[in-house]
């Protein structure tokens, strides 16, 4: 009988074990999807505020107080941004009567056009619209319920996020010790170098993302404000944040201000101007910059 140290499983057995392990890992990541997503966001945000934590610790402040103060500053900044966005969104509520009036006029024009070209009586058009609106209402109830549930879960997760960030920063030395134990045959200096490079890449990416969002959001806001579009700050920075989604993000971000321009302005040229503003941004972000 060969010694235990020299025994190895056949290749088929090792392959089956690896596939089974991957399957179990993917399954549990799916089951714990909300927690895993929240944990990933907490890791990214912890890396983002770590320079402030490190700076405070170099000023002879305790780790507990440094982390707590950094998270409080981060939470206050996020709260201020949220309040500003809520104030901007409240302006949109004021244009709802205008939106209703515009939609009513558009409906009358469509009815008149349908009667002139297809001889469909307005009463029949109204009946068809009522039928479709009833189906939309029935399906929309489920959509609204899902949206409310998702929003509630999101708010609950966001309230737990600072707790995750605190423990990730407070016990950050344990992660380094974990890698030292996993890679026992590798020199610690090399492990430290790799971890430092990983941190630099992620931190530089986050810093660049914030800078690009601020620059693009400011330019969008100035352009929309010049054309007199309501809630220019909200729409400008919403489009800047959606730039994270290639190609589609800028289209989604430009749709709302175009609709608002059509509703609030007498001339459709304002909507054309908004579309042109975001079209130039789309060319720059998706074609010009990557090509250069």
PDB file of C-alpha atoms in Angstrom:
ATOM      1  CA  UNK A   1       0.000   0.000   0.000  1.00  0.00           C
ATOM      2  CA  UNK A   2       1.559   3.341  -1.052  1.00  0.00           C
ATOM      3  CA  UNK A   3       2.045   6.021   1.611  1.00  0.00           C
ATOM      4  CA  UNK A   4      -0.716   8.602   2.018  1.00  0.00           C
ATOM      5  CA  UNK A   5       1.570  11.482   1.046  1.00  0.00           C
ATOM      6  CA  UNK A   6       2.255   9.952  -2.400  1.00  0.00           C
ATOM      7  CA  UNK A   7      -1.396   9.106  -3.151  1.00  0.00           C
ATOM      8  CA  UNK A   8      -3.194  11.265  -5.734  1.00  0.00           C
ATOM      9  CA  UNK A   9      -6.682  11.109  -7.219  1.00  0.00           C
ATOM     10  CA  UNK A  10      -7.159  10.301 -10.915  1.00  0.00           C
ATOM     11  CA  UNK A  11      -7.585  13.217 -13.304  1.00  0.00           C
ATOM     12  CA  UNK A  12     -11.276  12.450 -13.857  1.00  0.00           C
ATOM     13  CA  UNK A  13     -11.939  12.500 -10.119  1.00  0.00           C
ATOM     14  CA  UNK A  14     -10.084  15.788  -9.660  1.00  0.00           C
ATOM     15  CA  UNK A  15     -11.951  17.322 -12.616  1.00  0.00           C
ATOM     16  CA  UNK A  16     -15.322  16.191 -11.239  1.00  0.00           C
ATOM     17  CA  UNK A  17     -14.428  17.570  -7.804  1.00  0.00           C
ATOM     18  CA  UNK A  18     -13.417  20.922  -9.329  1.00  0.00           C
ATOM     19  CA  UNK A  19     -16.631  21.172 -11.378  1.00  0.00           C
ATOM     20  CA  UNK A  20     -18.726  20.236  -8.341  1.00  0.00           C
ATOM     21  CA  UNK A  21     -16.956  22.867  -6.240  1.00  0.00           C
ATOM     22  CA  UNK A  22     -17.541  25.538  -8.904  1.00  0.00           C
ATOM     23  CA  UNK A  23     -21.207  24.560  -9.166  1.00  0.00           C
ATOM     24  CA  UNK A  24     -21.715  24.793  -5.415  1.00  0.00           C
ATOM     25  CA  UNK A  25     -19.886  28.134  -5.310  1.00  0.00           C
ATOM     26  CA  UNK A  26     -21.991  29.608  -8.131  1.00  0.00           C
ATOM     27  CA  UNK A  27     -25.198  28.304  -6.536  1.00  0.00           C
ATOM     28  CA  UNK A  28     -24.456  29.906  -3.179  1.00  0.00           C
ATOM     29  CA  UNK A  29     -23.417  33.147  -4.879  1.00  0.00           C
ATOM     30  CA  UNK A  30     -26.808  33.130  -6.585  1.00  0.00           C
ATOM     31  CA  UNK A  31     -28.665  32.389  -3.347  1.00  0.00           C
ATOM     32  CA  UNK A  32     -26.697  35.051  -1.463  1.00  0.00           C
ATOM     33  CA  UNK A  33     -26.715  37.470  -4.401  1.00  0.00           C
ATOM     34  CA  UNK A  34     -27.878  40.491  -2.392  1.00  0.00           C
ATOM     35  CA  UNK A  35     -25.271  39.945   0.312  1.00  0.00           C
ATOM     36  CA  UNK A  36     -22.463  39.320  -2.186  1.00  0.00           C
ATOM     37  CA  UNK A  37     -23.354  42.449  -4.159  1.00  0.00           C
ATOM     38  CA  UNK A  38     -23.503  44.527  -0.998  1.00  0.00           C
ATOM     39  CA  UNK A  39     -20.183  43.114   0.161  1.00  0.00           C
ATOM     40  CA  UNK A  40     -18.524  43.963  -3.166  1.00  0.00           C
ATOM     41  CA  UNK A  41     -19.813  47.536  -2.970  1.00  0.00           C
ATOM     42  CA  UNK A  42     -18.569  47.754   0.610  1.00  0.00           C
ATOM     43  CA  UNK A  43     -15.103  46.599  -0.501  1.00  0.00           C
ATOM     44  CA  UNK A  44     -14.965  49.196  -3.284  1.00  0.00           C
ATOM     45  CA  UNK A  45     -16.161  52.022  -1.043  1.00  0.00           C
ATOM     46  CA  UNK A  46     -13.778  50.940   1.710  1.00  0.00           C
ATOM     47  CA  UNK A  47     -10.909  51.231  -0.749  1.00  0.00           C
ATOM     48  CA  UNK A  48     -12.214  54.630  -1.809  1.00  0.00           C
ATOM     49  CA  UNK A  49     -12.157  56.101   1.726  1.00  0.00           C
ATOM     50  CA  UNK A  50      -9.058  54.235   2.883  1.00  0.00           C
ATOM     51  CA  UNK A  51      -6.717  57.156   2.019  1.00  0.00           C
ATOM     52  CA  UNK A  52      -8.661  59.343   4.470  1.00  0.00           C
ATOM     53  CA  UNK A  53      -8.483  56.625   7.115  1.00  0.00           C
ATOM     54  CA  UNK A  54      -4.746  56.214   6.559  1.00  0.00           C
ATOM     55  CA  UNK A  55      -4.203  59.990   6.712  1.00  0.00           C
ATOM     56  CA  UNK A  56      -6.039  60.239  10.024  1.00  0.00           C
ATOM     57  CA  UNK A  57      -4.102  57.305  11.457  1.00  0.00           C
ATOM     58  CA  UNK A  58      -0.822  58.969  10.491  1.00  0.00           C
ATOM     59  CA  UNK A  59      -2.012  61.949  12.549  1.00  0.00           C
ATOM     60  CA  UNK A  60      -1.878  59.712  15.654  1.00  0.00           C
ATOM     61  CA  UNK A  61      -5.609  59.077  15.677  1.00  0.00           C
ATOM     62  CA  UNK A  62      -6.769  55.615  16.727  1.00  0.00           C
ATOM     63  CA  UNK A  63      -7.976  53.188  14.069  1.00  0.00           C
ATOM     64  CA  UNK A  64     -11.454  53.042  15.593  1.00  0.00           C
ATOM     65  CA  UNK A  65     -11.871  56.813  15.586  1.00  0.00           C
ATOM     66  CA  UNK A  66     -10.288  57.228  12.138  1.00  0.00           C
ATOM     67  CA  UNK A  67     -12.633  54.723  10.527  1.00  0.00           C
ATOM     68  CA  UNK A  68     -15.683  56.085  12.311  1.00  0.00           C
ATOM     69  CA  UNK A  69     -14.916  59.671  11.329  1.00  0.00           C
ATOM     70  CA  UNK A  70     -14.220  58.692   7.705  1.00  0.00           C
ATOM     71  CA  UNK A  71     -17.500  56.786   7.427  1.00  0.00           C
ATOM     72  CA  UNK A  72     -19.390  59.701   8.991  1.00  0.00           C
ATOM     73  CA  UNK A  73     -17.858  62.102   6.447  1.00  0.00           C
ATOM     74  CA  UNK A  74     -18.711  59.708   3.604  1.00  0.00           C
ATOM     75  CA  UNK A  75     -22.302  59.330   4.890  1.00  0.00           C
ATOM     76  CA  UNK A  76     -22.776  63.100   5.208  1.00  0.00           C
ATOM     77  CA  UNK A  77     -21.536  63.688   1.659  1.00  0.00           C
ATOM     78  CA  UNK A  78     -23.834  60.951   0.330  1.00  0.00           C
ATOM     79  CA  UNK A  79     -26.773  62.416   2.301  1.00  0.00           C
ATOM     80  CA  UNK A  80     -26.120  65.906   0.904  1.00  0.00           C
ATOM     81  CA  UNK A  81     -26.038  64.542  -2.639  1.00  0.00           C
ATOM     82  CA  UNK A  82     -29.273  62.621  -2.012  1.00  0.00           C
ATOM     83  CA  UNK A  83     -31.001  65.719  -0.609  1.00  0.00           C
ATOM     84  CA  UNK A  84     -29.902  67.742  -3.626  1.00  0.00           C
ATOM     85  CA  UNK A  85     -31.280  65.097  -5.973  1.00  0.00           C
ATOM     86  CA  UNK A  86     -34.563  64.977  -4.040  1.00  0.00           C
ATOM     87  CA  UNK A  87     -34.827  68.763  -4.324  1.00  0.00           C
ATOM     88  CA  UNK A  88     -34.230  68.516  -8.052  1.00  0.00           C
ATOM     89  CA  UNK A  89     -36.795  65.732  -8.441  1.00  0.00           C
ATOM     90  CA  UNK A  90     -39.369  67.837  -6.576  1.00  0.00           C
ATOM     91  CA  UNK A  91     -39.113  70.383  -9.394  1.00  0.00           C
ATOM     92  CA  UNK A  92     -40.247  67.701 -11.812  1.00  0.00           C
ATOM     93  CA  UNK A  93     -43.494  67.283  -9.877  1.00  0.00           C
ATOM     94  CA  UNK A  94     -44.365  70.887 -10.681  1.00  0.00           C
ATOM     95  CA  UNK A  95     -44.378  70.178 -14.418  1.00  0.00           C
ATOM     96  CA  UNK A  96     -46.809  67.242 -14.154  1.00  0.00           C
ATOM     97  CA  UNK A  97     -49.839  69.454 -15.016  1.00  0.00           C
ATOM     98  CA  UNK A  98     -47.989  70.642 -18.127  1.00  0.00           C
ATOM     99  CA  UNK A  99     -47.187  67.044 -18.992  1.00  0.00           C
ATOM    100  CA  UNK A 100     -50.859  66.074 -18.650  1.00  0.00           C
ATOM    101  CA  UNK A 101     -51.912  68.977 -20.836  1.00  0.00           C
ATOM    102  CA  UNK A 102     -49.347  68.125 -23.504  1.00  0.00           C
ATOM    103  CA  UNK A 103     -50.380  64.474 -23.507  1.00  0.00           C
ATOM    104  CA  UNK A 104     -54.037  65.461 -23.857  1.00  0.00           C
ATOM    105  CA  UNK A 105     -53.219  67.663 -26.838  1.00  0.00           C
ATOM    106  CA  UNK A 106     -51.121  64.908 -28.397  1.00  0.00           C
ATOM    107  CA  UNK A 107     -53.980  62.431 -27.923  1.00  0.00           C
ATOM    108  CA  UNK A 108     -56.433  64.764 -29.621  1.00  0.00           C
ATOM    109  CA  UNK A 109     -54.033  65.229 -32.524  1.00  0.00           C
ATOM    110  CA  UNK A 110     -53.609  61.462 -32.887  1.00  0.00           C
ATOM    111  CA  UNK A 111     -57.362  60.949 -32.854  1.00  0.00           C
ATOM    112  CA  UNK A 112     -57.851  63.617 -35.494  1.00  0.00           C
ATOM    113  CA  UNK A 113     -55.067  62.138 -37.629  1.00  0.00           C
ATOM    114  CA  UNK A 114     -56.552  58.637 -37.336  1.00  0.00           C
ATOM    115  CA  UNK A 115     -59.983  59.889 -38.350  1.00  0.00           C
ATOM    116  CA  UNK A 116     -58.658  61.832 -41.347  1.00  0.00           C
ATOM    117  CA  UNK A 117     -56.417  59.072 -42.745  1.00  0.00           C
ATOM    118  CA  UNK A 118     -58.147  55.828 -41.656  1.00  0.00           C
ATOM    119  CA  UNK A 119     -61.725  57.019 -40.986  1.00  0.00           C
ATOM    120  CA  UNK A 120     -61.605  55.579 -37.462  1.00  0.00           C
ATOM    121  CA  UNK A 121     -64.183  57.377 -35.277  1.00  0.00           C
ATOM    122  CA  UNK A 122     -62.785  59.004 -32.129  1.00  0.00           C
ATOM    123  CA  UNK A 123     -65.216  56.986 -29.985  1.00  0.00           C
ATOM    124  CA  UNK A 124     -63.741  53.705 -31.261  1.00  0.00           C
ATOM    125  CA  UNK A 125     -60.227  55.002 -30.661  1.00  0.00           C
ATOM    126  CA  UNK A 126     -61.171  55.873 -27.089  1.00  0.00           C
ATOM    127  CA  UNK A 127     -62.557  52.376 -26.519  1.00  0.00           C
ATOM    128  CA  UNK A 128     -59.340  50.795 -27.787  1.00  0.00           C
ATOM    129  CA  UNK A 129     -57.257  53.108 -25.612  1.00  0.00           C
ATOM    130  CA  UNK A 130     -59.369  52.241 -22.562  1.00  0.00           C
ATOM    131  CA  UNK A 131     -58.849  48.538 -23.235  1.00  0.00           C
ATOM    132  CA  UNK A 132     -55.076  48.915 -23.493  1.00  0.00           C
ATOM    133  CA  UNK A 133     -54.955  51.252 -20.510  1.00  0.00           C
ATOM    134  CA  UNK A 134     -56.848  48.695 -18.410  1.00  0.00           C
ATOM    135  CA  UNK A 135     -54.341  45.979 -19.333  1.00  0.00           C
ATOM    136  CA  UNK A 136     -51.496  48.368 -18.594  1.00  0.00           C
ATOM    137  CA  UNK A 137     -52.995  49.203 -15.203  1.00  0.00           C
ATOM    138  CA  UNK A 138     -53.359  45.543 -14.267  1.00  0.00           C
ATOM    139  CA  UNK A 139     -49.782  44.772 -15.275  1.00  0.00           C
ATOM    140  CA  UNK A 140     -48.506  48.055 -13.877  1.00  0.00           C
ATOM    141  CA  UNK A 141     -49.731  47.181 -10.396  1.00  0.00           C
ATOM    142  CA  UNK A 142     -47.365  44.256 -10.246  1.00  0.00           C
ATOM    143  CA  UNK A 143     -44.548  46.400 -11.641  1.00  0.00           C
ATOM    144  CA  UNK A 144     -45.159  49.105  -9.038  1.00  0.00           C
ATOM    145  CA  UNK A 145     -45.272  46.508  -6.256  1.00  0.00           C
ATOM    146  CA  UNK A 146     -41.981  45.051  -7.433  1.00  0.00           C
ATOM    147  CA  UNK A 147     -40.434  48.516  -7.659  1.00  0.00           C
ATOM    148  CA  UNK A 148     -41.533  49.405  -4.122  1.00  0.00           C
ATOM    149  CA  UNK A 149     -40.194  46.124  -2.759  1.00  0.00           C
ATOM    150  CA  UNK A 150     -36.890  46.578  -4.580  1.00  0.00           C
ATOM    151  CA  UNK A 151     -36.543  50.155  -3.328  1.00  0.00           C
ATOM    152  CA  UNK A 152     -37.237  49.069   0.241  1.00  0.00           C
ATOM    153  CA  UNK A 153     -34.622  46.315   0.052  1.00  0.00           C
ATOM    154  CA  UNK A 154     -32.151  48.780  -1.455  1.00  0.00           C
ATOM    155  CA  UNK A 155     -32.645  51.261   1.385  1.00  0.00           C
ATOM    156  CA  UNK A 156     -32.235  48.518   3.973  1.00  0.00           C
ATOM    157  CA  UNK A 157     -29.030  47.322   2.297  1.00  0.00           C
ATOM    158  CA  UNK A 158     -27.682  50.870   2.117  1.00  0.00           C
ATOM    159  CA  UNK A 159     -28.252  51.284   5.847  1.00  0.00           C
ATOM    160  CA  UNK A 160     -26.114  48.168   6.486  1.00  0.00           C
ATOM    161  CA  UNK A 161     -23.381  49.261   4.085  1.00  0.00           C
ATOM    162  CA  UNK A 162     -21.488  51.471   6.607  1.00  0.00           C
ATOM    163  CA  UNK A 163     -21.326  48.523   9.021  1.00  0.00           C
ATOM    164  CA  UNK A 164     -19.684  46.357   6.359  1.00  0.00           C
ATOM    165  CA  UNK A 165     -17.259  49.150   5.532  1.00  0.00           C
ATOM    166  CA  UNK A 166     -16.316  49.608   9.185  1.00  0.00           C
ATOM    167  CA  UNK A 167     -15.409  45.969   9.762  1.00  0.00           C
ATOM    168  CA  UNK A 168     -13.596  45.664   6.424  1.00  0.00           C
ATOM    169  CA  UNK A 169     -11.400  48.620   7.340  1.00  0.00           C
ATOM    170  CA  UNK A 170     -10.958  47.700  10.988  1.00  0.00           C
ATOM    171  CA  UNK A 171      -9.877  44.105  10.289  1.00  0.00           C
ATOM    172  CA  UNK A 172      -7.987  44.824   7.071  1.00  0.00           C
ATOM    173  CA  UNK A 173      -4.789  43.284   8.463  1.00  0.00           C
ATOM    174  CA  UNK A 174      -6.532  39.911   8.629  1.00  0.00           C
ATOM    175  CA  UNK A 175      -6.918  39.840   4.846  1.00  0.00           C
ATOM    176  CA  UNK A 176      -3.191  40.287   4.383  1.00  0.00           C
ATOM    177  CA  UNK A 177      -2.507  37.539   6.960  1.00  0.00           C
ATOM    178  CA  UNK A 178      -4.944  35.291   5.093  1.00  0.00           C
ATOM    179  CA  UNK A 179      -2.991  35.636   1.854  1.00  0.00           C
ATOM    180  CA  UNK A 180       0.257  34.989   3.730  1.00  0.00           C
ATOM    181  CA  UNK A 181      -1.165  31.663   4.938  1.00  0.00           C
ATOM    182  CA  UNK A 182      -2.624  30.673   1.583  1.00  0.00           C
ATOM    183  CA  UNK A 183       0.609  31.372  -0.326  1.00  0.00           C
ATOM    184  CA  UNK A 184       3.119  30.043   2.171  1.00  0.00           C
ATOM    185  CA  UNK A 185       5.749  29.313  -0.481  1.00  0.00           C
ATOM    186  CA  UNK A 186       5.725  32.877  -1.822  1.00  0.00           C
ATOM    187  CA  UNK A 187       7.783  35.642  -0.270  1.00  0.00           C
ATOM    188  CA  UNK A 188       5.758  38.110   1.739  1.00  0.00           C
ATOM    189  CA  UNK A 189       7.352  41.030  -0.058  1.00  0.00           C
ATOM    190  CA  UNK A 190       5.991  39.715  -3.369  1.00  0.00           C
ATOM    191  CA  UNK A 191       2.513  39.201  -1.889  1.00  0.00           C
ATOM    192  CA  UNK A 192       2.567  42.715  -0.476  1.00  0.00           C
ATOM    193  CA  UNK A 193       3.608  44.049  -3.873  1.00  0.00           C
ATOM    194  CA  UNK A 194       0.759  42.276  -5.658  1.00  0.00           C
ATOM    195  CA  UNK A 195      -1.812  43.436  -3.088  1.00  0.00           C
ATOM    196  CA  UNK A 196      -0.510  46.997  -3.369  1.00  0.00           C
ATOM    197  CA  UNK A 197      -0.837  46.897  -7.161  1.00  0.00           C
ATOM    198  CA  UNK A 198      -4.384  45.546  -6.908  1.00  0.00           C
ATOM    199  CA  UNK A 199      -5.268  48.340  -4.494  1.00  0.00           C
ATOM    200  CA  UNK A 200      -3.678  50.969  -6.742  1.00  0.00           C
ATOM    201  CA  UNK A 201      -5.564  49.747  -9.804  1.00  0.00           C
ATOM    202  CA  UNK A 202      -8.958  49.720  -8.054  1.00  0.00           C
ATOM    203  CA  UNK A 203      -8.360  53.006  -6.244  1.00  0.00           C
ATOM    204  CA  UNK A 204      -7.173  54.749  -9.406  1.00  0.00           C
ATOM    205  CA  UNK A 205     -10.178  53.420 -11.310  1.00  0.00           C
ATOM    206  CA  UNK A 206     -12.592  54.714  -8.662  1.00  0.00           C
ATOM    207  CA  UNK A 207     -10.823  58.072  -8.526  1.00  0.00           C
ATOM    208  CA  UNK A 208     -10.925  58.373 -12.304  1.00  0.00           C
ATOM    209  CA  UNK A 209     -14.581  57.392 -12.360  1.00  0.00           C
ATOM    210  CA  UNK A 210     -15.463  60.080  -9.819  1.00  0.00           C
ATOM    211  CA  UNK A 211     -13.450  62.730 -11.679  1.00  0.00           C
ATOM    212  CA  UNK A 212     -15.025  61.831 -15.043  1.00  0.00           C
ATOM    213  CA  UNK A 213     -18.511  61.858 -13.486  1.00  0.00           C
ATOM    214  CA  UNK A 214     -17.929  65.292 -11.956  1.00  0.00           C
ATOM    215  CA  UNK A 215     -16.551  66.759 -15.199  1.00  0.00           C
ATOM    216  CA  UNK A 216     -19.202  65.280 -17.494  1.00  0.00           C
ATOM    217  CA  UNK A 217     -22.000  65.988 -15.011  1.00  0.00           C
ATOM    218  CA  UNK A 218     -20.914  69.616 -14.709  1.00  0.00           C
ATOM    219  CA  UNK A 219     -20.738  70.050 -18.488  1.00  0.00           C
ATOM    220  CA  UNK A 220     -24.160  68.432 -18.918  1.00  0.00           C
ATOM    221  CA  UNK A 221     -25.622  70.636 -16.198  1.00  0.00           C
ATOM    222  CA  UNK A 222     -24.231  73.804 -17.771  1.00  0.00           C
ATOM    223  CA  UNK A 223     -25.567  72.800 -21.191  1.00  0.00           C
ATOM    224  CA  UNK A 224     -29.055  71.959 -19.883  1.00  0.00           C
ATOM    225  CA  UNK A 225     -29.142  75.056 -17.666  1.00  0.00           C
ATOM    226  CA  UNK A 226     -28.207  77.255 -20.635  1.00  0.00           C
ATOM    227  CA  UNK A 227     -31.193  75.877 -22.548  1.00  0.00           C
ATOM    228  CA  UNK A 228     -33.462  76.438 -19.540  1.00  0.00           C
ATOM    229  CA  UNK A 229     -34.263  72.770 -18.895  1.00  0.00           C
ATOM    230  CA  UNK A 230     -35.722  72.193 -15.381  1.00  0.00           C
ATOM    231  CA  UNK A 231     -33.748  70.048 -12.894  1.00  0.00           C
ATOM    232  CA  UNK A 232     -30.576  70.512 -14.923  1.00  0.00           C
ATOM    233  CA  UNK A 233     -28.339  69.242 -12.107  1.00  0.00           C
ATOM    234  CA  UNK A 234     -30.331  66.026 -11.706  1.00  0.00           C
ATOM    235  CA  UNK A 235     -30.439  65.224 -15.430  1.00  0.00           C
ATOM    236  CA  UNK A 236     -26.827  66.258 -15.977  1.00  0.00           C
ATOM    237  CA  UNK A 237     -25.341  64.037 -13.306  1.00  0.00           C
ATOM    238  CA  UNK A 238     -27.792  61.193 -13.975  1.00  0.00           C
ATOM    239  CA  UNK A 239     -26.517  61.009 -17.547  1.00  0.00           C
ATOM    240  CA  UNK A 240     -22.933  61.199 -16.270  1.00  0.00           C
ATOM    241  CA  UNK A 241     -23.514  58.269 -13.908  1.00  0.00           C
ATOM    242  CA  UNK A 242     -25.158  56.231 -16.668  1.00  0.00           C
ATOM    243  CA  UNK A 243     -21.992  56.574 -18.731  1.00  0.00           C
ATOM    244  CA  UNK A 244     -20.806  53.522 -16.789  1.00  0.00           C
ATOM    245  CA  UNK A 245     -23.094  51.521 -19.104  1.00  0.00           C
ATOM    246  CA  UNK A 246     -21.443  51.646 -22.553  1.00  0.00           C
ATOM    247  CA  UNK A 247     -23.506  52.929 -25.512  1.00  0.00           C
ATOM    248  CA  UNK A 248     -26.928  52.384 -23.875  1.00  0.00           C
ATOM    249  CA  UNK A 249     -26.324  54.491 -20.771  1.00  0.00           C
ATOM    250  CA  UNK A 250     -26.087  57.814 -22.588  1.00  0.00           C
ATOM    251  CA  UNK A 251     -29.252  57.029 -24.569  1.00  0.00           C
ATOM    252  CA  UNK A 252     -31.212  56.302 -21.392  1.00  0.00           C
ATOM    253  CA  UNK A 253     -29.795  59.371 -19.677  1.00  0.00           C
ATOM    254  CA  UNK A 254     -30.793  61.662 -22.553  1.00  0.00           C
ATOM    255  CA  UNK A 255     -34.361  60.379 -22.899  1.00  0.00           C
ATOM    256  CA  UNK A 256     -35.788  62.076 -19.781  1.00  0.00           C
ATOM    257  CA  UNK A 257     -34.433  65.594 -20.445  1.00  0.00           C
ATOM    258  CA  UNK A 258     -35.620  65.344 -24.067  1.00  0.00           C
ATOM    259  CA  UNK A 259     -39.155  64.540 -22.847  1.00  0.00           C
ATOM    260  CA  UNK A 260     -39.002  67.375 -20.305  1.00  0.00           C
ATOM    261  CA  UNK A 261     -37.856  69.774 -23.040  1.00  0.00           C
ATOM    262  CA  UNK A 262     -40.798  68.748 -25.229  1.00  0.00           C
ATOM    263  CA  UNK A 263     -43.222  69.265 -22.343  1.00  0.00           C
ATOM    264  CA  UNK A 264     -41.930  72.512 -20.867  1.00  0.00           C
ATOM    265  CA  UNK A 265     -40.809  74.359 -24.013  1.00  0.00           C
ATOM    266  CA  UNK A 266     -42.948  75.756 -26.806  1.00  0.00           C
ATOM    267  CA  UNK A 267     -40.474  74.917 -29.546  1.00  0.00           C
ATOM    268  CA  UNK A 268     -39.312  71.347 -30.294  1.00  0.00           C
ATOM    269  CA  UNK A 269     -35.890  72.767 -31.132  1.00  0.00           C
ATOM    270  CA  UNK A 270     -35.049  72.681 -27.423  1.00  0.00           C
ATOM    271  CA  UNK A 271     -35.470  68.913 -27.482  1.00  0.00           C
ATOM    272  CA  UNK A 272     -33.295  68.795 -30.590  1.00  0.00           C
ATOM    273  CA  UNK A 273     -30.676  70.842 -28.736  1.00  0.00           C
ATOM    274  CA  UNK A 274     -30.740  68.451 -25.772  1.00  0.00           C
ATOM    275  CA  UNK A 275     -30.417  65.479 -28.112  1.00  0.00           C
ATOM    276  CA  UNK A 276     -27.488  67.179 -29.847  1.00  0.00           C
ATOM    277  CA  UNK A 277     -25.791  67.829 -26.505  1.00  0.00           C
ATOM    278  CA  UNK A 278     -25.923  64.172 -25.511  1.00  0.00           C
ATOM    279  CA  UNK A 279     -25.150  62.966 -29.044  1.00  0.00           C
ATOM    280  CA  UNK A 280     -21.842  64.858 -28.994  1.00  0.00           C
ATOM    281  CA  UNK A 281     -21.125  63.336 -25.586  1.00  0.00           C
ATOM    282  CA  UNK A 282     -21.941  59.864 -26.934  1.00  0.00           C
ATOM    283  CA  UNK A 283     -19.525  60.315 -29.833  1.00  0.00           C
ATOM    284  CA  UNK A 284     -16.789  61.504 -27.494  1.00  0.00           C
ATOM    285  CA  UNK A 285     -17.244  58.787 -24.894  1.00  0.00           C
ATOM    286  CA  UNK A 286     -17.871  55.773 -27.114  1.00  0.00           C
ATOM    287  CA  UNK A 287     -15.926  56.456 -30.312  1.00  0.00           C
ATOM    288  CA  UNK A 288     -13.469  59.339 -30.194  1.00  0.00           C
ATOM    289  CA  UNK A 289     -11.765  58.650 -26.859  1.00  0.00           C
ATOM    290  CA  UNK A 290     -11.462  54.825 -27.318  1.00  0.00           C
ATOM    291  CA  UNK A 291     -10.112  55.322 -30.850  1.00  0.00           C
ATOM    292  CA  UNK A 292      -7.512  57.835 -29.749  1.00  0.00           C
TER     293      UNK A 292
END
